[in-house]
mmCIF file of C-alpha atoms in Angstrom:
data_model
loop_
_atom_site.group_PDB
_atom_site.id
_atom_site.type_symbol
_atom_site.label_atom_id
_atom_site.label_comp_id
_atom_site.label_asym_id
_atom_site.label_seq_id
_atom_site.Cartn_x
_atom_site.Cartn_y
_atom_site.Cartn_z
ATOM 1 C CA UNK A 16 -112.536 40.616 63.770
ATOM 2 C CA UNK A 17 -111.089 41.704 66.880
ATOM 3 C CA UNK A 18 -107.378 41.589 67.401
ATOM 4 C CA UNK A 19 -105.705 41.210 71.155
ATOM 5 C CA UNK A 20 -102.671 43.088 71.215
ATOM 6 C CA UNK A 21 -102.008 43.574 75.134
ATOM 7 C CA UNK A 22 -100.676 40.958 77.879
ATOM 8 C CA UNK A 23 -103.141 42.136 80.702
ATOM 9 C CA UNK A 24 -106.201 40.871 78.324
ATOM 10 C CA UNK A 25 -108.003 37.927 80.157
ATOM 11 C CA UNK A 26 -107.729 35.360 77.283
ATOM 12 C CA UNK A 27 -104.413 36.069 77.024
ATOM 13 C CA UNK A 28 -103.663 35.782 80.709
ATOM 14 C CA UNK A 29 -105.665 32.326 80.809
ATOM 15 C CA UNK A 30 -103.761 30.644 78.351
ATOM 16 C CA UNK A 31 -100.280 31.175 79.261
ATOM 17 C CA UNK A 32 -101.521 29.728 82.486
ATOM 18 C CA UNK A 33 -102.640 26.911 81.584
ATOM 19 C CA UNK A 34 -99.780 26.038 78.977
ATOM 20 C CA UNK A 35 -97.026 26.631 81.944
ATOM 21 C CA UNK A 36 -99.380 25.471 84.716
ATOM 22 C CA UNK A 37 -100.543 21.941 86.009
ATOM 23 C CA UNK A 38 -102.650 23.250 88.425
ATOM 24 C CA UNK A 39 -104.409 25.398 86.182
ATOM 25 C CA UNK A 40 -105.229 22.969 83.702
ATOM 26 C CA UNK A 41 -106.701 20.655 86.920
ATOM 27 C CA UNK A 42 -108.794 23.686 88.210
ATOM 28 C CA UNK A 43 -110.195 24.579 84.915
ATOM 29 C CA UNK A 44 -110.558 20.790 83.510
ATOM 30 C CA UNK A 45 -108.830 22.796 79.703
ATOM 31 C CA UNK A 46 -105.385 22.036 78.001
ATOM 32 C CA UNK A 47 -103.947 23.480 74.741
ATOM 33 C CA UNK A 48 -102.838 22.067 71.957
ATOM 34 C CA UNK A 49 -100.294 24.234 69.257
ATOM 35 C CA UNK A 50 -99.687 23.745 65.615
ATOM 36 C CA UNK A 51 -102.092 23.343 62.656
ATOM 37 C CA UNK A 52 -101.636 19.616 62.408
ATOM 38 C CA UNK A 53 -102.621 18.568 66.152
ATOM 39 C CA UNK A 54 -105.252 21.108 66.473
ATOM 40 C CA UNK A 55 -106.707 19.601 63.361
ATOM 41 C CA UNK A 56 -106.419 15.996 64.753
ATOM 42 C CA UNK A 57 -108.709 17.378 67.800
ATOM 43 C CA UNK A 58 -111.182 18.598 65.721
ATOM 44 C CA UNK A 59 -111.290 15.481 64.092
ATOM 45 C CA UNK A 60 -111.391 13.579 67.159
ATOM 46 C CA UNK A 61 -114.622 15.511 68.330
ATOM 47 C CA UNK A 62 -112.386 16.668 70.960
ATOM 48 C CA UNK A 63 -114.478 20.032 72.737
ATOM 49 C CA UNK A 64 -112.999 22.836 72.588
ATOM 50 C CA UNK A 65 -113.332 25.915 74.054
ATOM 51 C CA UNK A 66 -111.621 28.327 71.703
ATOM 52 C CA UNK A 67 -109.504 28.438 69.348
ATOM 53 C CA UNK A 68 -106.340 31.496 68.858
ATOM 54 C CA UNK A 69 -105.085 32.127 66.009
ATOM 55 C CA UNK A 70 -102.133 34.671 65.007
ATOM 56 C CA UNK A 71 -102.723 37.388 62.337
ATOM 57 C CA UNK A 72 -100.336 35.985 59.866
ATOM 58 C CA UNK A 73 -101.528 32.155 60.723
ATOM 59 C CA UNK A 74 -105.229 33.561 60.223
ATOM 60 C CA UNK A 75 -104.299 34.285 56.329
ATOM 61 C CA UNK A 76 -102.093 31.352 55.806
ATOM 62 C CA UNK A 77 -104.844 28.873 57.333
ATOM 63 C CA UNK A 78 -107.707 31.102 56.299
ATOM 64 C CA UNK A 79 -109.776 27.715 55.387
ATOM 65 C CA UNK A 80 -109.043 26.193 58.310
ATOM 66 C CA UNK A 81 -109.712 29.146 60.149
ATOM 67 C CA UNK A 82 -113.106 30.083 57.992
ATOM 68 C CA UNK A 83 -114.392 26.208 59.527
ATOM 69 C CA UNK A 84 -113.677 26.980 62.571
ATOM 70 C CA UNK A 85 -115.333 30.054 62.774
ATOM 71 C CA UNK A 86 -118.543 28.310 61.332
ATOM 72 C CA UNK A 87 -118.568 25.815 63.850
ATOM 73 C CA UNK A 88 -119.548 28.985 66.474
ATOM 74 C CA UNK A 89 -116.600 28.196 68.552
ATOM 75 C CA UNK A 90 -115.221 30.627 70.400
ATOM 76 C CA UNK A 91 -112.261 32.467 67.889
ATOM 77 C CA UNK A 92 -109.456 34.824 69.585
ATOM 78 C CA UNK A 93 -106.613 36.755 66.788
ATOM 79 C CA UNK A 94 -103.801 37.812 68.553
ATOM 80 C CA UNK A 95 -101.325 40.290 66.982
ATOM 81 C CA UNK A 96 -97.964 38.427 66.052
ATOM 82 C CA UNK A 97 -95.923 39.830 68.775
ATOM 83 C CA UNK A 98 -98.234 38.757 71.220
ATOM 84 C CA UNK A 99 -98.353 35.700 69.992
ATOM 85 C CA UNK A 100 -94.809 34.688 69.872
ATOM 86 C CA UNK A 101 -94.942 35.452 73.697
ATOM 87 C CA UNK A 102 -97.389 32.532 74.546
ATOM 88 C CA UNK A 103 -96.125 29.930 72.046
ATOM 89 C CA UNK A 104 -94.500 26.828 73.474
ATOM 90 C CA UNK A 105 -93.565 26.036 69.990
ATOM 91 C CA UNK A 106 -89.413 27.450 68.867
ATOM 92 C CA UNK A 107 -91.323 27.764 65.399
ATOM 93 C CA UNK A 108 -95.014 28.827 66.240
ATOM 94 C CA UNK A 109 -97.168 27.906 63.651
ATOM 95 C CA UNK A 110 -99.210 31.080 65.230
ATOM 96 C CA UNK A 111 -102.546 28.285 66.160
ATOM 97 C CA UNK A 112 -103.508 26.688 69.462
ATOM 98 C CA UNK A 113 -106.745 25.480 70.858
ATOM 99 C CA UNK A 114 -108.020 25.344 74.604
ATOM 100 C CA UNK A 115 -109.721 21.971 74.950
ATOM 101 C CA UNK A 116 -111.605 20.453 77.867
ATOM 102 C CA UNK A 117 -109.901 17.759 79.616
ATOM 103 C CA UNK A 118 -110.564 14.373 78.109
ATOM 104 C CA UNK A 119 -112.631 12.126 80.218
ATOM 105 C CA UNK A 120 -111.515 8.746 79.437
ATOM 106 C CA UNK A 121 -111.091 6.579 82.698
ATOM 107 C CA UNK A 122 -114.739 5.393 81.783
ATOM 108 C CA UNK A 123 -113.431 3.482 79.461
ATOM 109 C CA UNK A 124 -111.675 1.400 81.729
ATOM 110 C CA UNK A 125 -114.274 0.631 84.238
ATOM 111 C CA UNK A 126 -114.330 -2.811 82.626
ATOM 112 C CA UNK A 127 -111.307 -3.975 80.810
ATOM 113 C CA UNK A 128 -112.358 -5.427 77.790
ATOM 114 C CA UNK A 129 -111.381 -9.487 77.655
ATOM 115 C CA UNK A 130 -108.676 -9.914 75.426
ATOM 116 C CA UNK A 131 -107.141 -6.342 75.070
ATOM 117 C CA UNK A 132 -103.256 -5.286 75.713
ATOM 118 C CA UNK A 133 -102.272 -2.475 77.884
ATOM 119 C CA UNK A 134 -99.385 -0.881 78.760
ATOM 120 C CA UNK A 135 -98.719 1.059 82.302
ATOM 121 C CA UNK A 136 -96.637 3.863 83.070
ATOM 122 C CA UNK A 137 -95.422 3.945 86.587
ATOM 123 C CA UNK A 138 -93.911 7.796 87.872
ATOM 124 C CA UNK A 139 -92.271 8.399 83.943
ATOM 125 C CA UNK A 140 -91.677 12.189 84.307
ATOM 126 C CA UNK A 141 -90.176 12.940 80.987
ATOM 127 C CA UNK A 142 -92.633 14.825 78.897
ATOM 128 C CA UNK A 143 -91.078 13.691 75.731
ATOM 129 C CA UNK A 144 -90.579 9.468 76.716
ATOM 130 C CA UNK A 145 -94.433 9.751 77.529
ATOM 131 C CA UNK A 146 -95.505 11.756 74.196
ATOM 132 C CA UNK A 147 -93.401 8.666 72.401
ATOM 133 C CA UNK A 148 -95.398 6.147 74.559
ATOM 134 C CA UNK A 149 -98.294 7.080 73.377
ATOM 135 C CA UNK A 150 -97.628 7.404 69.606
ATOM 136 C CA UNK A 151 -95.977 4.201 69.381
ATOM 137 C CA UNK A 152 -99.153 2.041 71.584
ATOM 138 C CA UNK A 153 -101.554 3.643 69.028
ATOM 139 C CA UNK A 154 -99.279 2.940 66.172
ATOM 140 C CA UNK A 155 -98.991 -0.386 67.189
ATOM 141 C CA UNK A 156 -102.343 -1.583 68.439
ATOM 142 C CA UNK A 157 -102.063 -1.425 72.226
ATOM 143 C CA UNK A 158 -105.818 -1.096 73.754
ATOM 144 C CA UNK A 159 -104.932 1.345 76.260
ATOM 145 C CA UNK A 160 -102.848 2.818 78.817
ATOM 146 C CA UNK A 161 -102.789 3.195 82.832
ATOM 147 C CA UNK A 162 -100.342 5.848 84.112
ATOM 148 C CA UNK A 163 -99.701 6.229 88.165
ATOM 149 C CA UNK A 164 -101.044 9.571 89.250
ATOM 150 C CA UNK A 165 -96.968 10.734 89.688
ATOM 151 C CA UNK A 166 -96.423 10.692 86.348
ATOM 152 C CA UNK A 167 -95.810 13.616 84.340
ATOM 153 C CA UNK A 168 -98.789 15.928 83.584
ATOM 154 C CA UNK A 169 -100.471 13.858 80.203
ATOM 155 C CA UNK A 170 -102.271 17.247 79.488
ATOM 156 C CA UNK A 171 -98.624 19.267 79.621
ATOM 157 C CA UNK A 172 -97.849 21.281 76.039
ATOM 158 C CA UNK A 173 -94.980 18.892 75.315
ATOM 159 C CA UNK A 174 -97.018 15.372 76.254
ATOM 160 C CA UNK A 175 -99.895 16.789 73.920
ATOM 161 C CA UNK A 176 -96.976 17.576 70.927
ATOM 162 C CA UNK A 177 -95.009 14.549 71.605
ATOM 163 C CA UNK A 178 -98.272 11.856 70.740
ATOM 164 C CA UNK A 179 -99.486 13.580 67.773
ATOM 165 C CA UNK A 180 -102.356 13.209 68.697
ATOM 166 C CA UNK A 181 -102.564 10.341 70.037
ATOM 167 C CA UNK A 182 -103.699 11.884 73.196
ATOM 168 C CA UNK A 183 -106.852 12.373 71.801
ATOM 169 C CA UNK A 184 -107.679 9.002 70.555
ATOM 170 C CA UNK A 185 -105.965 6.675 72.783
ATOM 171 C CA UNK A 186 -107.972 5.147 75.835
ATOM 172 C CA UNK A 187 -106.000 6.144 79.288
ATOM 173 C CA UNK A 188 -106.828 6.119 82.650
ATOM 174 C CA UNK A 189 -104.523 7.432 85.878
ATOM 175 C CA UNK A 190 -104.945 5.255 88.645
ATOM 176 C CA UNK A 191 -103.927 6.226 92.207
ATOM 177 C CA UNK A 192 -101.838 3.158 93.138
ATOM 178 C CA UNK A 193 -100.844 0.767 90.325
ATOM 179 C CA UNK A 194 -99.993 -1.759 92.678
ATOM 180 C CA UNK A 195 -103.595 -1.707 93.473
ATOM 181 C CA UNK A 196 -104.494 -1.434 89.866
ATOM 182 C CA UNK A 197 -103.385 -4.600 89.057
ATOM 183 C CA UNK A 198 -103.824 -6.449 92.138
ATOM 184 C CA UNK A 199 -107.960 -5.377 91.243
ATOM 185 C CA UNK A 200 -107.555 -6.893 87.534
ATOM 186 C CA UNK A 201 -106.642 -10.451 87.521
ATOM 187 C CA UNK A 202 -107.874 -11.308 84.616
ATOM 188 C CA UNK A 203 -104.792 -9.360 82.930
ATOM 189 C CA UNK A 204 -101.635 -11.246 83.492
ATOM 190 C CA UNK A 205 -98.901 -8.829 84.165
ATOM 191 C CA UNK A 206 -95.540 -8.055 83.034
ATOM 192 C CA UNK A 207 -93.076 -6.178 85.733
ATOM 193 C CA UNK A 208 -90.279 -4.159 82.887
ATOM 194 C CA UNK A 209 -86.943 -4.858 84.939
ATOM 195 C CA UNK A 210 -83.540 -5.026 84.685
ATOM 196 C CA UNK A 211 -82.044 -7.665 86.451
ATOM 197 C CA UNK A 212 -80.504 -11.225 85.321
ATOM 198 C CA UNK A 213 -83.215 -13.548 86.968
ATOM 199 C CA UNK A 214 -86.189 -12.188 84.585
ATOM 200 C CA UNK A 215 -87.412 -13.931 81.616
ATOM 201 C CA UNK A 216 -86.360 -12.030 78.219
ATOM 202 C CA UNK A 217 -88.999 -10.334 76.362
ATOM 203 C CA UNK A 218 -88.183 -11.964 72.598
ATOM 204 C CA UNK A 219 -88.728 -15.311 74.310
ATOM 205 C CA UNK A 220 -92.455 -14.848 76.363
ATOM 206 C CA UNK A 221 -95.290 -15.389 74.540
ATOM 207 C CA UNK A 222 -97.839 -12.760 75.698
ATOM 208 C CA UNK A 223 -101.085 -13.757 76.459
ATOM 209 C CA UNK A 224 -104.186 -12.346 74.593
ATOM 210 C CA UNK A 225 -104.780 -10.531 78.063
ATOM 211 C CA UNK A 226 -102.123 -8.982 79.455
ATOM 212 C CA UNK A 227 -100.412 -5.951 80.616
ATOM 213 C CA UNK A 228 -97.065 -4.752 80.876
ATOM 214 C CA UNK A 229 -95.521 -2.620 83.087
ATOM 215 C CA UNK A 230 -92.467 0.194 82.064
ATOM 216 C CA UNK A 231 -90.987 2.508 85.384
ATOM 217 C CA UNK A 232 -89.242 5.441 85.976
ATOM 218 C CA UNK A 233 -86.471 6.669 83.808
ATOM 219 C CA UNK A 234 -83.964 6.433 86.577
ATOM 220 C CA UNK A 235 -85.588 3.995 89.451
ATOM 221 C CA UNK A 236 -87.676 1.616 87.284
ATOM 222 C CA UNK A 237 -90.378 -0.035 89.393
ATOM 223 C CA UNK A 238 -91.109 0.279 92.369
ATOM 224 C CA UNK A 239 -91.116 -3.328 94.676
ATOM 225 C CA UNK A 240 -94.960 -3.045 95.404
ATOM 226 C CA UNK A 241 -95.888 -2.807 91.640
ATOM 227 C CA UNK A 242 -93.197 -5.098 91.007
ATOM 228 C CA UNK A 243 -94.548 -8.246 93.707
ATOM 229 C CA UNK A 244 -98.183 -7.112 92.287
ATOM 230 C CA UNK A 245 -97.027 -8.529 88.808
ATOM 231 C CA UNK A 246 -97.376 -11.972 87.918
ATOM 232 C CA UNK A 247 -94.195 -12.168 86.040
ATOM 233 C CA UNK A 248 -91.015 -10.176 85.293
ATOM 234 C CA UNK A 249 -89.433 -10.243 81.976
ATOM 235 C CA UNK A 250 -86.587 -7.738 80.778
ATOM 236 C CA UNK A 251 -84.930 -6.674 77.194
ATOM 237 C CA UNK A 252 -80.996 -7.871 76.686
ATOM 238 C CA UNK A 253 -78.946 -5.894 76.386
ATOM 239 C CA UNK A 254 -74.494 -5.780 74.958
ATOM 240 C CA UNK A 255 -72.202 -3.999 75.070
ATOM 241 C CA UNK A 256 -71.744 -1.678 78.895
ATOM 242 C CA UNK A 257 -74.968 -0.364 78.448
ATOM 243 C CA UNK A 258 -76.694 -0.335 82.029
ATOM 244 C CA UNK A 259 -80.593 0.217 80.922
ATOM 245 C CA UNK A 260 -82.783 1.672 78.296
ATOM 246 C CA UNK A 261 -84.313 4.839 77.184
ATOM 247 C CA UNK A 262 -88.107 3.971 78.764
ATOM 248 C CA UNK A 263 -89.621 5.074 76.022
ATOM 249 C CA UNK A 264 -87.361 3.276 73.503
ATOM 250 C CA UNK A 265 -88.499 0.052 76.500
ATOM 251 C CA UNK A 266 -91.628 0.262 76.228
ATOM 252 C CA UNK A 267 -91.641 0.497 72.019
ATOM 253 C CA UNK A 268 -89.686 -2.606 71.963
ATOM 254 C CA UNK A 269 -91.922 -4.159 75.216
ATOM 255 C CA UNK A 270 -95.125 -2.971 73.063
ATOM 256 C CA UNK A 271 -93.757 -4.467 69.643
ATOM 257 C CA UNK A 272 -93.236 -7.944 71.620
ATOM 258 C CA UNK A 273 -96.502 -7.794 73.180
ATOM 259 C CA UNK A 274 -98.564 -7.349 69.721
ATOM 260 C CA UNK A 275 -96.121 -9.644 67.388
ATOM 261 C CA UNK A 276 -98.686 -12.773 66.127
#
């Protein structure tokens, strides 16, 4: 067993760019994903991966884990501790990460299936509000979701950690325009998230068995063309002075409406 001790090594190189870089992870169609428990839920997932690193000390406390995966014939990298710590996007590396190739999903939307519920993120930059997104749809039952191609990188480190997992088993597709998106599927009826006193209020719309609902930026909500593309608007009501919510905590409460019998 070899162990990489130096920064200038290629592997080493590689993989701090593509945890801190978008671009990289585009040009090289990989991501990582850190800790034991989400690297295990891509293995489960029959996610492909590339390789997996490992720390010394992570390589004797998950030496089982670490024994499969070197059985598989996967690619296996041990970096020294040190060198480790220097890569981790973790604040309490687990000393484990995988590079895995990009996850070809938007097949799966080439024909929405009659009768499923989606949600769509318009331009939601917050790594953390999209991470929650997607843990609470799969939690929940949602058949899929359609992010605008502004949105926050869905392969970044902290998206990845934020869905446990999620990522890997939820169906997503980006879409260039959502506008467009939904304009092109009729057979949805759409749901525009706003704030504003005219809309109808979520606890009181019966959701069709089609349907998808819409959730916008954290501090500009919708914009008007995906908003006149919808078929309906409908917002959460709110006491007290509080001015809008958290979109993640939104969309929860939008998804929870949308699946309640």
């Amino acid at each position: 067993m070899t162990i990489i001790s130096s920064k200038d090594n290629p592997v080493f190189k590689e993989t701090e760019k593509l945890i801190k870089s978008s671009k990289m992870r585009k040009k090289t169609g990989l991501f990582t994903a850190e800790g034991f428990r989400i690297v295990n839920d891509a293995v489960l997932s029959g996610c492909k991966i590339k390789n997996f690193i490992f720390s010394e000390s992570a390589c004797d406390k998950y030496n089982e884990f670490f024994s499969q995966c070197r059985n598989k014939g996967e690619k296996m990298y041990v970096f020294s501790d040190s060198l480790y710590s220097k890569i981790s996007d973790t604040f309490t590396p687990q000393g484990m990460l995988a590079c895995i190739s990009r996850l070809d999903k938007n097949c799966l939307f080439d024909k929405i299936k009659l009768g499923g519920k989606y949600i769509a993120l318009e331009n939601i930059q917050d790594p953390g509000n999209m991470g929650t997104v997607f843990r609470t749809a799969e939690a929940l039952g949602i058949d899929g979701i359609v992010l605008s191609k502004d949105c926050c990188d869905v392969y970044s480190p902290k998206v990845v950690r934020g869905t446990m997992g999620a990522v890997f088993r939820m169906p997503f597709s980006v879409v260039d325009d959502l506008g467009d998106f939904i304009s092109g599927n009729r057979q949805l009826d759409s749901y525009a998230a706003v704030v504003t006193p005219d809309c109808e209020k979520a606890g009181s719309v019966k959701f069709s068995p089609n349907c998808i609902t819409v959730i916008g930026n954290e501090g500009n909500g919708l914009t008007e063309s995906t908003i006149s593309a919808c078929g309906r608007k409908i917002t959460i009501p709110m006491g007290g002075r509080a001015e809008s919510l958290n979109a993640s905590v939104a969309a929860g409460i939008l998804i929870w409406e949308m699946m309640r019998e």
